[in-house]
XYZ file of C-alpha atoms in Angstrom:
530
model
C 7.119 32.257 -62.889
C 7.554 28.634 -61.932
C 10.978 27.740 -60.507
C 12.993 25.135 -62.421
C 14.757 22.432 -60.454
C 18.100 21.605 -62.205
C 18.225 18.097 -60.768
C 14.675 17.362 -61.872
C 15.390 18.651 -65.387
C 18.521 16.487 -65.526
C 16.484 13.468 -64.556
C 13.930 14.241 -67.265
C 16.602 14.552 -69.960
C 18.216 11.284 -68.898
C 14.842 9.551 -68.961
C 14.057 10.950 -72.423
C 17.356 9.731 -73.821
C 16.807 6.292 -72.403
C 13.289 6.019 -73.807
C 14.403 7.339 -77.223
C 17.290 4.866 -77.370
C 15.070 1.943 -76.468
C 12.404 2.979 -78.995
C 14.912 3.235 -81.824
C 16.377 -0.191 -80.907
C 13.203 -2.182 -80.457
C 10.934 -0.104 -82.668
C 8.236 -0.825 -80.030
C 6.611 1.965 -78.043
C 6.883 1.346 -74.288
C 4.272 1.781 -71.613
C 4.800 4.031 -68.616
C 7.500 2.823 -66.255
C 7.526 3.002 -62.445
C 10.839 3.859 -60.895
C 11.343 2.066 -57.581
C 12.299 4.540 -54.897
C 10.542 7.444 -56.619
C 7.150 5.678 -56.652
C 5.910 7.541 -59.785
C 4.959 6.627 -63.349
C 5.760 8.092 -66.713
C 3.816 7.752 -69.939
C 4.757 8.004 -73.557
C 3.887 11.701 -73.528
C 7.013 12.752 -71.652
C 8.064 14.914 -74.595
C 5.433 17.491 -73.682
C 6.095 20.407 -71.402
C 3.777 18.989 -68.671
C 5.149 19.400 -65.153
C 5.998 16.183 -63.281
C 4.102 16.155 -59.942
C 5.536 13.757 -57.370
C 3.796 13.255 -54.021
C 7.033 12.409 -52.246
C 10.176 14.324 -51.434
C 12.381 15.465 -54.394
C 14.044 12.603 -56.171
C 17.434 14.193 -56.283
C 18.856 11.074 -54.662
C 18.135 9.160 -57.859
C 21.062 9.459 -60.218
C 23.211 11.040 -57.453
C 26.803 9.937 -57.029
C 27.936 8.962 -53.574
C 31.291 9.826 -52.038
C 33.078 6.963 -53.824
C 32.102 8.276 -57.229
C 29.875 5.322 -58.121
C 26.501 6.266 -59.473
C 23.494 4.687 -57.789
C 21.723 2.086 -59.894
C 18.141 2.839 -60.928
C 16.009 -0.278 -61.165
C 13.246 0.116 -63.725
C 10.273 -2.206 -63.770
C 7.738 -2.069 -66.563
C 4.035 -2.629 -65.991
C 2.209 -2.425 -69.295
C -1.348 -1.924 -68.012
C -0.943 -0.507 -64.488
C -0.953 3.135 -65.413
C -4.316 2.915 -67.163
C -6.002 0.934 -64.396
C -4.859 2.832 -61.302
C -5.488 6.589 -61.632
C -3.998 7.218 -58.193
C -0.449 6.834 -59.488
C -0.785 8.775 -62.681
C 1.331 11.869 -63.142
C -0.436 14.902 -61.790
C -3.369 12.944 -60.500
C -4.320 11.106 -57.345
C -4.701 12.069 -53.711
C -1.948 11.479 -51.187
C -4.339 9.801 -48.744
C -5.225 7.176 -51.374
C -1.637 6.023 -51.748
C -0.445 2.929 -49.857
C 1.127 3.511 -46.443
C 4.585 2.432 -47.608
C 4.449 4.924 -50.478
C 2.902 7.693 -48.365
C 5.516 7.445 -45.609
C 8.380 6.680 -47.980
C 11.469 4.675 -47.236
C 14.859 5.431 -45.755
C 16.886 7.450 -48.198
C 20.259 6.227 -49.373
C 22.116 9.163 -47.851
C 20.681 8.562 -44.354
C 18.740 11.862 -44.303
C 15.105 11.349 -43.195
C 12.640 12.305 -45.919
C 9.225 11.102 -44.775
C 7.367 11.213 -41.491
C 8.250 7.609 -40.734
C 11.930 8.327 -41.392
C 11.870 11.201 -38.916
C 10.058 9.056 -36.334
C 12.542 6.195 -36.646
C 15.449 8.614 -36.391
C 13.868 10.169 -33.285
C 13.570 6.758 -31.625
C 17.206 6.071 -32.386
C 18.342 9.405 -30.937
C 16.226 8.863 -27.842
C 17.823 5.474 -27.231
C 21.254 7.142 -27.517
C 20.335 9.779 -24.954
C 20.045 12.741 -27.344
C 16.709 13.947 -26.050
C 16.915 17.377 -27.666
C 17.465 16.014 -31.170
C 14.835 13.313 -30.703
C 12.271 15.905 -29.601
C 12.861 17.980 -32.735
C 12.563 14.900 -34.939
C 9.338 13.864 -33.195
C 7.869 17.293 -33.866
C 8.803 17.180 -37.563
C 7.343 13.670 -37.892
C 4.002 14.644 -36.358
C 3.792 17.782 -38.479
C 4.150 15.676 -41.621
C 1.742 12.945 -40.435
C -0.323 13.001 -37.266
C -0.679 9.192 -37.296
C 2.980 8.389 -37.807
C 3.153 6.539 -34.477
C 0.609 4.010 -35.743
C 2.631 3.471 -38.901
C 5.767 2.917 -36.808
C 3.945 0.439 -34.586
C 2.521 -1.454 -37.562
C 5.948 -1.652 -39.192
C 8.066 -2.712 -36.219
C 5.472 -4.310 -33.917
C 2.763 -5.889 -36.068
C -0.069 -7.605 -34.268
C 0.655 -10.858 -36.084
C 3.986 -11.211 -34.267
C 2.260 -11.522 -30.870
C 0.474 -14.816 -30.394
C -2.674 -14.623 -28.249
C -2.278 -16.062 -24.768
C -4.659 -18.864 -23.907
C -5.042 -19.310 -20.127
C -4.567 -22.850 -18.962
C -7.518 -24.286 -17.112
C -6.867 -25.384 -13.555
C -8.850 -28.517 -12.733
C -10.822 -28.591 -9.550
C -8.745 -29.737 -6.624
C -5.421 -28.705 -8.137
C -2.823 -27.345 -5.765
C -1.928 -24.342 -7.929
C -3.823 -21.158 -7.134
C -5.363 -19.423 -10.096
C -8.263 -17.102 -10.728
C -9.715 -19.101 -13.625
C -13.480 -19.254 -13.838
C -13.373 -23.060 -13.760
C -11.718 -22.915 -10.330
C -13.408 -19.797 -8.953
C -16.935 -19.286 -10.267
C -16.932 -15.500 -9.823
C -15.260 -14.142 -12.934
C -13.132 -11.048 -12.320
C -13.210 -11.280 -8.496
C -10.121 -11.838 -6.412
C -10.272 -15.016 -4.311
C -11.006 -14.396 -0.653
C -8.746 -15.409 2.202
C -11.046 -18.307 3.025
C -10.748 -19.638 -0.531
C -6.970 -19.339 -0.461
C -6.617 -21.103 2.883
C -8.946 -23.868 1.679
C -6.551 -24.549 -1.193
C -3.709 -24.902 1.324
C -5.499 -27.573 3.359
C -3.890 -30.661 1.802
C -0.484 -29.174 1.008
C 2.570 -30.607 2.783
C 5.498 -28.699 4.211
C 7.940 -28.490 1.299
C 11.639 -28.481 2.305
C 13.987 -25.870 0.912
C 15.646 -26.792 -2.405
C 19.351 -27.696 -2.425
C 21.678 -24.720 -2.811
C 23.281 -26.056 -6.007
C 22.453 -28.649 -8.615
C 23.672 -32.056 -7.550
C 23.872 -31.135 -3.866
C 22.119 -33.407 -1.353
C 18.657 -32.233 -0.268
C 18.454 -30.111 2.879
C 16.989 -31.927 5.853
C 13.612 -30.625 7.072
C 12.632 -32.503 10.245
C 9.480 -30.459 10.836
C 8.050 -31.707 7.540
C 7.948 -35.249 8.956
C 6.236 -34.374 12.257
C 2.692 -35.780 12.605
C -0.068 -33.140 12.481
C -1.083 -33.656 16.133
C 2.443 -32.976 17.392
C 2.821 -30.041 14.991
C -0.262 -28.404 16.501
C 1.220 -28.752 19.992
C 4.403 -27.090 18.786
C 2.362 -24.186 17.406
C 0.484 -23.880 20.713
C 3.730 -23.377 22.604
C 4.912 -20.886 19.977
C 1.686 -18.887 20.369
C 1.979 -18.838 24.161
C 5.552 -17.567 23.934
C 4.671 -14.738 21.489
C 1.424 -14.585 19.585
C 2.868 -12.080 17.097
C 5.656 -14.492 16.159
C 3.094 -17.278 15.830
C 1.077 -15.243 13.333
C 4.216 -14.491 11.321
C 4.664 -18.241 10.806
C 2.049 -17.890 8.056
C 4.769 -16.341 5.897
C 6.938 -19.485 6.038
C 4.892 -21.803 3.820
C 1.341 -22.479 2.710
C 0.865 -25.277 5.227
C 1.710 -22.973 8.132
C -0.551 -20.290 6.661
C -3.435 -22.746 6.723
C -2.734 -23.800 10.311
C -2.403 -20.228 11.578
C -5.683 -19.211 9.958
C -7.826 -22.240 10.794
C -6.390 -24.177 13.754
C -8.901 -23.395 16.503
C -7.045 -25.359 19.185
C -4.210 -22.856 19.095
C -6.504 -19.827 19.202
C -8.559 -21.327 22.023
C -5.438 -21.688 24.162
C -4.453 -18.097 23.364
C -7.904 -16.707 24.239
C -8.332 -18.631 27.490
C -4.752 -18.158 28.674
C -3.416 -15.363 30.841
C -0.407 -14.606 28.609
C -2.267 -12.600 25.955
C -5.889 -13.666 26.266
C -8.891 -12.950 28.419
C -7.732 -15.040 31.357
C -5.693 -12.004 32.483
C -8.580 -9.537 32.196
C -9.730 -8.011 35.504
C -13.524 -7.743 35.438
C -13.495 -6.768 39.140
C -10.915 -4.901 41.164
C -8.356 -7.358 42.507
C -6.364 -5.013 44.765
C -6.475 -1.663 46.482
C -5.535 1.588 44.807
C -2.029 1.355 46.249
C -1.606 -2.186 44.939
C -2.105 -3.915 48.275
C -4.350 -6.959 48.778
C -8.001 -6.052 48.766
C -9.249 -5.471 52.335
C -12.584 -6.713 53.592
C -14.116 -3.221 53.587
C -12.637 -1.511 50.555
C -13.030 2.250 50.867
C -12.176 2.610 47.235
C -15.427 0.945 46.218
C -17.058 4.304 46.831
C -15.662 5.352 43.498
C -17.265 2.411 41.742
C -20.827 3.629 42.212
C -22.853 5.784 39.825
C -21.285 9.182 39.196
C -23.260 12.424 39.491
C -23.467 13.034 35.731
C -23.977 9.393 34.734
C -27.350 7.570 34.577
C -28.052 5.252 37.463
C -27.147 1.682 36.745
C -29.895 -0.897 36.570
C -29.364 -3.926 38.766
C -28.055 -6.805 36.709
C -28.254 -10.539 37.085
C -25.684 -12.570 38.924
C -22.364 -12.130 37.079
C -20.996 -15.085 35.190
C -17.651 -16.648 35.800
C -14.990 -15.249 33.482
C -14.460 -18.560 31.657
C -18.189 -19.215 31.375
C -18.735 -15.712 30.005
C -16.012 -16.311 27.425
C -17.623 -19.551 26.199
C -21.033 -17.902 26.126
C -19.827 -14.997 23.979
C -17.997 -17.413 21.666
C -21.258 -18.812 20.275
C -23.509 -15.768 20.589
C -21.239 -12.954 19.414
C -18.166 -14.362 17.663
C -19.621 -17.115 15.433
C -17.880 -19.920 17.338
C -14.463 -18.701 16.168
C -11.696 -18.334 18.753
C -9.568 -16.467 16.251
C -12.341 -13.939 15.606
C -12.828 -13.468 19.343
C -9.140 -12.787 19.945
C -9.041 -10.165 17.161
C -12.289 -8.320 17.941
C -13.129 -8.707 21.638
C -11.888 -5.765 23.752
C -8.874 -6.551 25.906
C -5.976 -4.810 27.622
C -2.437 -5.237 26.289
C 0.438 -5.669 28.741
C 3.551 -5.709 26.536
C 3.782 -1.944 26.189
C 2.443 1.415 27.302
C -0.548 3.535 26.293
C 0.492 7.114 25.445
C -1.670 10.189 24.902
C 0.037 13.175 23.267
C -1.644 16.524 23.931
C -0.872 19.680 21.929
C -2.725 22.967 22.200
C -2.068 26.683 21.776
C -2.534 29.084 24.670
C -2.506 32.868 24.152
C 0.183 34.775 25.998
C 0.461 38.319 27.339
C 2.565 41.132 25.968
C 5.273 42.676 28.080
C 4.183 45.774 29.979
C 7.554 47.472 29.468
C 7.961 46.841 25.740
C 5.958 47.880 22.702
C 4.874 44.862 20.687
C 2.762 44.677 17.543
C 1.931 40.992 17.988
C 0.403 38.952 20.779
C 2.577 35.963 21.707
C 1.164 32.449 21.891
C 2.399 29.389 23.767
C 2.391 25.906 22.247
C 1.809 23.507 25.129
C 2.762 19.837 24.795
C 2.470 17.173 27.461
C 2.013 13.407 27.628
C -0.123 10.971 29.600
C 1.177 7.446 30.199
C -0.752 4.344 31.304
C 0.841 0.970 31.940
C -1.307 -1.997 32.982
C -0.275 -5.128 34.868
C -1.892 -8.552 35.033
C -2.377 -8.353 38.825
C -4.884 -5.500 38.376
C -2.541 -2.579 39.115
C -1.826 0.363 36.829
C 0.678 3.218 36.689
C -0.445 6.682 35.556
C 1.897 9.551 34.736
C 1.374 13.103 33.473
C 4.664 14.593 32.252
C 6.206 16.935 29.709
C 9.106 14.501 29.139
C 9.023 12.724 25.789
C 8.276 8.968 25.624
C 11.823 8.018 24.594
C 13.052 9.178 28.007
C 10.151 7.782 30.042
C 9.120 4.302 28.892
C 12.390 2.585 29.799
C 12.058 3.789 33.428
C 8.282 3.349 33.725
C 8.368 0.365 36.104
C 7.056 -0.424 39.582
C 10.566 -0.644 40.993
C 11.507 2.880 39.877
C 8.197 4.293 41.081
C 8.743 2.753 44.533
C 12.341 4.045 44.566
C 11.339 7.656 43.917
C 8.125 7.696 45.953
C 10.131 8.735 49.040
C 12.025 11.480 47.209
C 15.364 9.660 47.224
C 17.707 9.205 44.234
C 16.469 12.366 42.578
C 19.546 12.661 40.373
C 19.044 9.355 38.569
C 17.653 9.265 35.006
C 14.667 7.359 36.344
C 13.613 10.439 38.311
C 11.293 11.332 35.418
C 8.738 8.883 36.894
C 8.684 10.349 40.399
C 5.263 11.940 39.769
C 3.710 8.597 38.846
C 0.364 7.743 40.442
C -0.448 4.190 41.485
C -3.858 2.741 40.851
C -5.996 -0.217 39.834
C -8.115 -1.099 36.822
C -10.962 -3.275 35.658
C -12.723 -3.825 32.338
C -16.496 -4.097 32.006
C -18.222 -7.162 30.656
C -20.662 -9.952 31.507
C -18.287 -11.240 34.207
C -18.304 -7.918 36.089
C -20.070 -7.617 39.440
C -20.348 -3.842 39.501
C -24.105 -4.014 39.998
C -24.999 -2.418 36.667
C -25.618 -3.499 33.106
C -22.388 -2.446 31.375
C -21.401 -2.800 27.764
C -18.250 -4.787 27.156
C -15.167 -2.724 26.441
C -15.468 -0.052 29.132
C -12.265 0.540 31.113
C -12.401 1.920 34.671
C -9.246 3.187 36.384
C -8.892 4.478 39.948
C -5.654 6.172 41.007
C -4.355 8.077 43.968
C -4.452 11.874 43.804
C -1.845 14.547 44.230
C -2.976 14.766 47.848
C -4.001 12.025 50.252
C -7.577 13.264 50.435
C -8.162 12.888 46.672
C -8.843 9.955 44.389
C -9.008 10.100 40.608
C -11.338 8.079 38.445
C -10.833 7.628 34.678
C -13.445 6.117 32.391
C -12.144 4.984 28.988
C -13.310 2.752 26.134
C -11.196 0.145 24.350
C -11.180 0.651 20.587
C -9.223 -0.352 17.477
C -7.096 2.338 15.888
C -6.922 0.536 12.537
C -9.508 1.170 9.818
C -12.054 -1.385 8.646
C -10.158 -2.232 5.445
C -6.770 -2.632 7.120
C -6.500 -5.736 9.276
C -2.720 -5.810 9.688
C -2.569 -3.244 12.492
C -2.875 -4.488 16.094
C -6.258 -4.586 17.795
C -7.387 -3.083 21.105
C -4.620 -0.510 20.792
C -6.640 2.640 21.462
C -8.284 4.054 24.580
C -10.906 6.765 24.084
C -11.845 9.174 26.852
C -15.332 8.899 28.415
C -14.831 10.888 31.581
C -12.352 12.051 34.220
C -13.360 12.847 37.815
C -11.820 13.793 41.145
C -13.249 12.562 44.469
C -12.676 14.352 47.785
C -12.841 11.828 50.633
C -13.208 14.503 53.301
C -16.157 16.346 51.798
C -17.557 13.456 49.693
C -17.625 15.719 46.641
C -17.128 14.901 42.961
C -15.473 17.237 40.488
C -15.266 16.646 36.760
C -12.175 17.544 34.745
C -12.581 19.046 31.305
C -11.237 17.032 28.376
C -11.215 19.720 25.710
C -7.515 19.325 24.893
C -6.965 15.694 25.888
C -6.545 13.080 23.171
C -6.952 9.320 22.991
C -4.291 6.866 24.198
C -2.450 4.706 21.658
C -0.587 1.542 22.577
C 3.112 1.188 21.801
C 5.041 -2.012 22.342
C 8.112 -1.859 24.604
C 10.356 -4.907 24.221
C 12.063 -4.372 27.552
C 8.722 -4.997 29.320
C 8.663 -8.575 28.037
C 5.294 -10.199 27.490
């Protein structure tokens, strides 16, 4: 048996009385009326026992009295020919999907209780903005159960596409100072401008002073903006000689400085040819003895500079070039006539810090003979190798288990000389008493070693643990940074090539194994200066 809704029956009786009263007064039969809010139609056959089928929620709100006792007003609009033309809104007929979106989703009820899917979705958004996540989640679930596309209806209602005007990019004329990625300015659509394109745009830009702190204040003086370009370049040269890292950071000040740092070859030429950071300080031949003394006429240490037993014999090379001539020759043949490119890519030794190699390996231990043990102990061995280079061709080498934080501040020639005699053993600088003195050279076209060497090879000769031994280290200068990261420093890695021991008494060579040894990485130490 079909259930009878009392509120629906009350609405029907009220509607019948209204239609009967109007018919008796006007003596004119009326067409079906559409009640706003209920979104349904009625015909002149309401007197029959046909069930009223409404696609929306129950219309109990219509004719309901609120808390103040005032009955809600029902607005009735009459459309004489709509019911016969549109079958979708006839009683008992029509599919819900064919109804308009505003009728399908309904409207906010007068009592504030959500009825349709859109009502639940709007209520969920409101609860979410208030921080009631639990209630909003339940309302979201109810909304999506009633209509899976309710989010689109919410977006169309509150954020219609007509309210957002399309953005038209402004064209940047050629030669404009502003930097854009418009196709009229950069012909490659969708590609980011390269560094060369950006620096080209900065070519004609002046140095812009800082704006005044407040409106109406006098402008801040900027004397460097009035300096002629020739004098400004000389200022940058002195800044680069003092600290090349600080000179490069000038590119962050303004666009004019960025252009000068990237393209001013006079500054980079002075840096490359100078002995402060450039190749003027590179030692392509040994300039002192192993102990750091002036090179004698017959240097016994040159015995170590010949071909090693496990290395191929060197082929006699041409007369070595002067260091400056070799630099100018490589500038045009290898580095595309760019001093800046040469400084960033040509192998060189850095003097403002120390190269550190950290070695970690596991060594199996032995179980105690007096105790029963189910496991075999292992030992984690950690030690460090330190190399510090000097511009006069000397080098300090240290093998220690002390961490770098306790070593680098004492890793100087003065402390090594102080502890070489065994005195002052209680001082904190005693951690460097096992330091070995030595000398270094880097291979290249200016080397006179008698063999054809590739540029970037580093040769180090140090004293041994005993007077009859010498040590020889062969390393290669590399860049630790990857190819797509150019912000890391260059020439900051030393890779092992070989490690030998030479016995002066027996004239024998012995090779050390490098199974556990790792590469050296450069770390800057500010107390060393430049």
